[in-house]
Amino acid sequence: MLSTSKMLVLLTGGLIVCVAALMFIAGFFYPGGFTALGITPESTYSYDVSIDASSEISGVTFFLPLPAYMERSTTGENIKAEGYGFGNGIKSELLGAKDALALKVSADTLKESHFGNIAESKTLIDTLNPAENSEILRPVMDLTDEQGNTEYETYVYAKYDADPDCTVKITINSSGRNEWTFLSPQSNSFTNTVEITLTGPQAGWNTARAKIDSGNGDHIITM
């Protein structure tokens, strides 16, 4: 017959094994496993813009796509107050409504500029299917998705005076990222990029290609 001490050891060991097994199983359920394991991820959106001209341009106005979803842009809402890279003659203004939000950027003259924002999301970001459930650069036109390679068209407005052979490259990088720690640091993310190169003076809307790279990182909560 087992003594009381041995019985306690066996019961404790069995309990530990059961708890470990439940934690292991919960880890395979994403994102529901966060609640089961008592984990609160940190989720953030980032928005970063680079404008590079081969020579100085003047009378500058751009309407640049912003990441948005369900009438909200986390990075756009506080970009003037908390964003980086503004000033030195660069002015910004949030324009549009619903999912057609844009960042108006204006300056008397411009040669190069780099600005953006990083903002906390109040909800977990869907990094597996961001085109349907997360804030991406909009508007979205003619979206295609082949084997995880998502591409679409969007629009950039540009108005400025420039030499006929002046080129202006605009690169917009947006991303969504979730980070958490469960015994070790883990994360997952998606990236969304728009690039366009313009030549000569501009005064209107231009079509730009956009890409989404999704499903990066951990989508199982490992122990």
Short mmCIF file of C-alpha atoms in Angstrom, two decimals:
data_model
loop_
_atom_site.label_atom_id
_atom_site.label_comp_id
_atom_site.label_asym_id
_atom_site.label_seq_id
_atom_site.Cartn_x
_atom_site.Cartn_y
_atom_site.Cartn_z
CA MET A 1 0.00 0.00 0.00
CA LEU A 2 1.34 3.44 -0.93
CA SER A 3 2.23 5.82 1.84
CA THR A 4 0.60 9.25 2.03
CA SER A 5 3.80 11.00 0.91
CA LYS A 6 4.19 8.77 -2.14
CA MET A 7 0.53 9.27 -3.03
CA LEU A 8 0.99 13.05 -2.88
CA VAL A 9 4.05 12.83 -5.11
CA LEU A 10 2.15 10.75 -7.67
CA LEU A 11 -0.87 13.07 -7.60
CA THR A 12 1.34 16.15 -7.93
CA GLY A 13 3.28 14.59 -10.79
CA GLY A 14 0.08 13.60 -12.56
CA LEU A 15 -1.33 17.09 -12.14
CA ILE A 16 1.84 18.64 -13.58
CA VAL A 17 1.71 16.30 -16.57
CA CYS A 18 -1.97 17.11 -17.18
CA VAL A 19 -1.36 20.87 -16.96
CA ALA A 20 1.63 20.63 -19.29
CA ALA A 21 -0.41 18.57 -21.76
CA LEU A 22 -3.25 21.12 -21.71
CA MET A 23 -0.79 23.98 -22.22
CA PHE A 24 0.81 22.11 -25.12
CA ILE A 25 -2.56 21.44 -26.76
CA ALA A 26 -3.72 25.04 -26.21
CA GLY A 27 -0.61 26.29 -27.94
CA PHE A 28 -1.71 24.72 -31.20
CA PHE A 29 -4.90 26.80 -31.26
CA TYR A 30 -4.12 30.23 -32.68
CA PRO A 31 -5.27 32.75 -31.70
CA GLY A 32 -7.62 31.14 -29.16
CA GLY A 33 -4.67 29.68 -27.27
CA PHE A 34 -3.73 33.16 -26.03
CA THR A 35 -6.81 33.29 -23.82
CA ALA A 36 -6.38 29.69 -22.62
CA LEU A 37 -2.77 30.36 -21.65
CA GLY A 38 -3.39 33.82 -20.19
CA ILE A 39 -1.18 35.58 -22.77
CA THR A 40 -1.76 39.19 -23.83
CA PRO A 41 0.08 39.90 -27.11
CA GLU A 42 1.38 43.34 -28.04
CA SER A 43 0.10 44.29 -31.50
CA THR A 44 1.39 47.22 -33.55
CA TYR A 45 0.97 48.75 -36.99
CA SER A 46 3.79 50.66 -38.70
CA TYR A 47 3.74 53.08 -41.64
CA ASP A 48 6.91 54.32 -43.29
CA VAL A 49 7.25 56.55 -46.39
CA SER A 50 10.34 57.49 -48.39
CA ILE A 51 10.26 60.09 -51.17
CA ASP A 52 13.45 60.56 -53.22
CA ALA A 53 13.75 62.97 -56.16
CA SER A 54 16.70 63.10 -58.54
CA SER A 55 16.46 66.90 -58.44
CA GLU A 56 14.49 69.40 -56.40
CA ILE A 57 10.74 69.62 -57.06
CA SER A 58 8.48 72.53 -56.09
CA GLY A 59 4.82 73.27 -55.31
CA VAL A 60 4.52 69.76 -53.94
CA THR A 61 1.29 67.94 -53.04
CA PHE A 62 0.93 64.18 -52.59
CA PHE A 63 -2.10 62.09 -51.59
CA LEU A 64 -0.58 58.85 -50.28
CA PRO A 65 -2.53 55.67 -49.40
CA LEU A 66 -2.85 54.91 -45.70
CA PRO A 67 -3.42 51.51 -44.06
CA ALA A 68 -7.09 51.24 -43.11
CA TYR A 69 -9.78 48.71 -42.22
CA MET A 70 -13.45 49.22 -41.37
CA GLU A 71 -13.21 53.01 -41.53
CA ARG A 72 -10.19 53.17 -39.24
CA SER A 73 -6.48 53.85 -39.72
CA THR A 74 -4.49 53.20 -36.53
CA THR A 75 -1.31 54.79 -37.86
CA GLY A 76 -3.11 57.63 -39.62
CA GLU A 77 -5.23 58.77 -36.68
CA ASN A 78 -2.30 60.05 -34.64
CA ILE A 79 0.38 60.51 -37.28
CA LYS A 80 0.54 64.30 -36.87
CA ALA A 81 0.88 64.09 -33.08
CA GLU A 82 3.12 61.04 -32.75
CA GLY A 83 4.63 60.48 -36.19
CA TYR A 84 8.26 61.04 -37.15
CA GLY A 85 9.96 62.91 -39.98
CA PHE A 86 7.58 65.84 -40.27
CA GLY A 87 8.64 69.46 -40.05
CA ASN A 88 11.27 71.28 -42.11
CA GLY A 89 8.52 72.54 -44.38
CA ILE A 90 6.70 69.18 -44.68
CA LYS A 91 3.00 69.48 -43.84
CA SER A 92 0.54 66.60 -43.42
CA GLU A 93 -3.23 66.20 -43.26
CA LEU A 94 -5.56 63.20 -43.03
CA LEU A 95 -8.08 63.07 -45.88
CA GLY A 96 -10.95 60.84 -46.98
CA ALA A 97 -13.46 58.60 -45.26
CA LYS A 98 -14.18 54.93 -44.65
CA ASP A 99 -11.60 52.72 -46.38
CA ALA A 100 -10.42 55.43 -48.79
CA LEU A 101 -8.15 57.30 -46.38
CA ALA A 102 -5.14 59.20 -47.65
CA LEU A 103 -2.30 61.22 -46.17
CA LYS A 104 -1.95 64.64 -47.79
CA VAL A 105 1.68 65.74 -47.80
CA SER A 106 2.65 69.20 -49.05
CA ALA A 107 5.80 71.30 -49.23
CA ASP A 108 7.09 74.36 -51.08
CA THR A 109 10.13 72.39 -52.23
CA LEU A 110 11.33 68.83 -51.72
CA LYS A 111 14.34 66.73 -52.62
CA GLU A 112 13.99 63.81 -50.23
CA SER A 113 11.81 63.02 -47.24
CA HIS A 114 11.31 60.14 -44.83
CA PHE A 115 8.39 60.01 -42.40
CA GLY A 116 5.87 57.68 -40.78
CA ASN A 117 4.38 56.37 -37.56
CA ILE A 118 4.18 53.33 -35.29
CA ALA A 119 0.94 52.83 -33.36
CA GLU A 120 -0.45 50.23 -30.97
CA SER A 121 -3.45 48.18 -32.08
CA LYS A 122 -6.16 47.52 -29.50
CA THR A 123 -6.92 44.13 -31.06
CA LEU A 124 -4.88 41.17 -32.28
CA ILE A 125 -3.79 41.73 -35.89
CA ASP A 126 -4.68 39.05 -38.43
CA THR A 127 -1.29 38.44 -40.07
CA LEU A 128 -2.46 35.32 -41.93
CA ASN A 129 -5.17 37.01 -44.00
CA PRO A 130 -4.54 40.77 -43.75
CA ALA A 131 -6.18 41.62 -47.08
CA GLU A 132 -9.58 40.73 -45.59
CA ASN A 133 -9.18 41.38 -41.87
CA SER A 134 -6.41 43.92 -41.20
CA GLU A 135 -5.35 47.46 -41.99
CA ILE A 136 -3.66 47.50 -45.41
CA LEU A 137 -2.80 50.30 -47.83
CA ARG A 138 -6.01 51.31 -49.57
CA PRO A 139 -7.83 51.71 -51.91
CA VAL A 140 -7.53 48.13 -53.20
CA MET A 141 -8.24 47.41 -56.86
CA ASP A 142 -7.90 44.18 -58.88
CA LEU A 143 -6.52 42.08 -56.04
CA THR A 144 -4.98 38.71 -56.91
CA ASP A 145 -3.75 36.03 -54.53
CA GLU A 146 -1.73 33.12 -55.86
CA GLN A 147 0.01 30.77 -53.41
CA GLY A 148 0.23 33.46 -50.76
CA ASN A 149 1.55 36.07 -53.19
CA THR A 150 -0.97 38.91 -52.91
CA GLU A 151 -0.84 41.85 -55.31
CA TYR A 152 -3.21 44.67 -56.20
CA GLU A 153 -3.40 48.19 -57.58
CA THR A 154 -3.83 51.38 -55.60
CA TYR A 155 -3.56 55.11 -56.34
CA VAL A 156 -1.13 57.93 -55.59
CA TYR A 157 -1.89 61.58 -56.35
CA ALA A 158 1.06 63.81 -57.22
CA LYS A 159 1.21 67.48 -58.16
CA TYR A 160 4.53 69.34 -58.49
CA ASP A 161 6.80 71.21 -60.88
CA ALA A 162 9.99 69.45 -61.94
CA ASP A 163 12.53 69.16 -64.74
CA PRO A 164 11.31 66.91 -67.57
CA ASP A 165 13.88 64.23 -66.75
CA CYS A 166 13.46 64.40 -62.97
CA THR A 167 12.46 61.08 -61.39
CA VAL A 168 10.64 60.78 -58.06
CA LYS A 169 10.52 57.41 -56.32
CA ILE A 170 7.90 56.86 -53.62
CA THR A 171 8.13 53.80 -51.39
CA ILE A 172 5.51 53.06 -48.74
CA ASN A 173 6.07 50.21 -46.29
CA SER A 174 3.31 49.21 -43.89
CA SER A 175 3.22 46.26 -41.51
CA GLY A 176 1.23 44.59 -38.76
CA ARG A 177 2.99 42.67 -35.99
CA ASN A 178 2.02 40.65 -32.90
CA GLU A 179 4.58 39.92 -30.18
CA TRP A 180 4.29 37.83 -27.02
CA THR A 181 6.41 35.84 -24.59
CA PHE A 182 5.59 32.33 -23.45
CA LEU A 183 8.81 30.89 -22.05
CA SER A 184 10.54 32.56 -25.02
CA PRO A 185 9.83 35.61 -27.24
CA GLN A 186 7.59 34.89 -30.26
CA SER A 187 5.99 36.99 -32.98
CA ASN A 188 4.23 37.01 -36.33
CA SER A 189 3.74 39.71 -38.96
CA PHE A 190 2.75 40.79 -42.43
CA THR A 191 4.24 43.49 -44.66
CA ASN A 192 2.49 45.65 -47.26
CA THR A 193 4.50 47.62 -49.83
CA VAL A 194 3.65 50.21 -52.48
CA GLU A 195 6.28 51.51 -54.91
CA ILE A 196 5.96 53.98 -57.78
CA THR A 197 8.44 56.03 -59.84
CA LEU A 198 7.27 59.20 -61.59
CA THR A 199 9.08 61.16 -64.29
CA GLY A 200 8.76 64.88 -65.01
CA PRO A 201 6.16 67.33 -63.64
CA GLN A 202 2.93 65.81 -62.30
CA ALA A 203 -0.68 66.91 -61.89
CA GLY A 204 -2.99 63.98 -61.20
CA TRP A 205 -3.63 60.42 -60.08
CA ASN A 206 -1.25 57.55 -60.83
CA THR A 207 -1.73 53.79 -60.53
CA ALA A 208 0.75 52.03 -58.25
CA ARG A 209 1.42 48.34 -57.64
CA ALA A 210 1.06 46.98 -54.12
CA LYS A 211 2.22 43.70 -52.57
CA ILE A 212 1.40 41.86 -49.34
CA ASP A 213 3.71 39.34 -47.72
CA SER A 214 1.65 37.55 -45.04
CA GLY A 215 1.93 34.71 -42.55
CA ASN A 216 5.46 35.46 -41.38
CA GLY A 217 6.62 34.13 -38.01
CA ASP A 218 4.95 32.01 -35.34
CA HIS A 219 1.33 30.92 -35.62
CA ILE A 220 1.64 28.18 -33.01
CA ILE A 221 2.23 29.20 -29.40
CA THR A 222 5.23 26.99 -28.68
CA MET A 223 6.57 26.04 -25.27
#
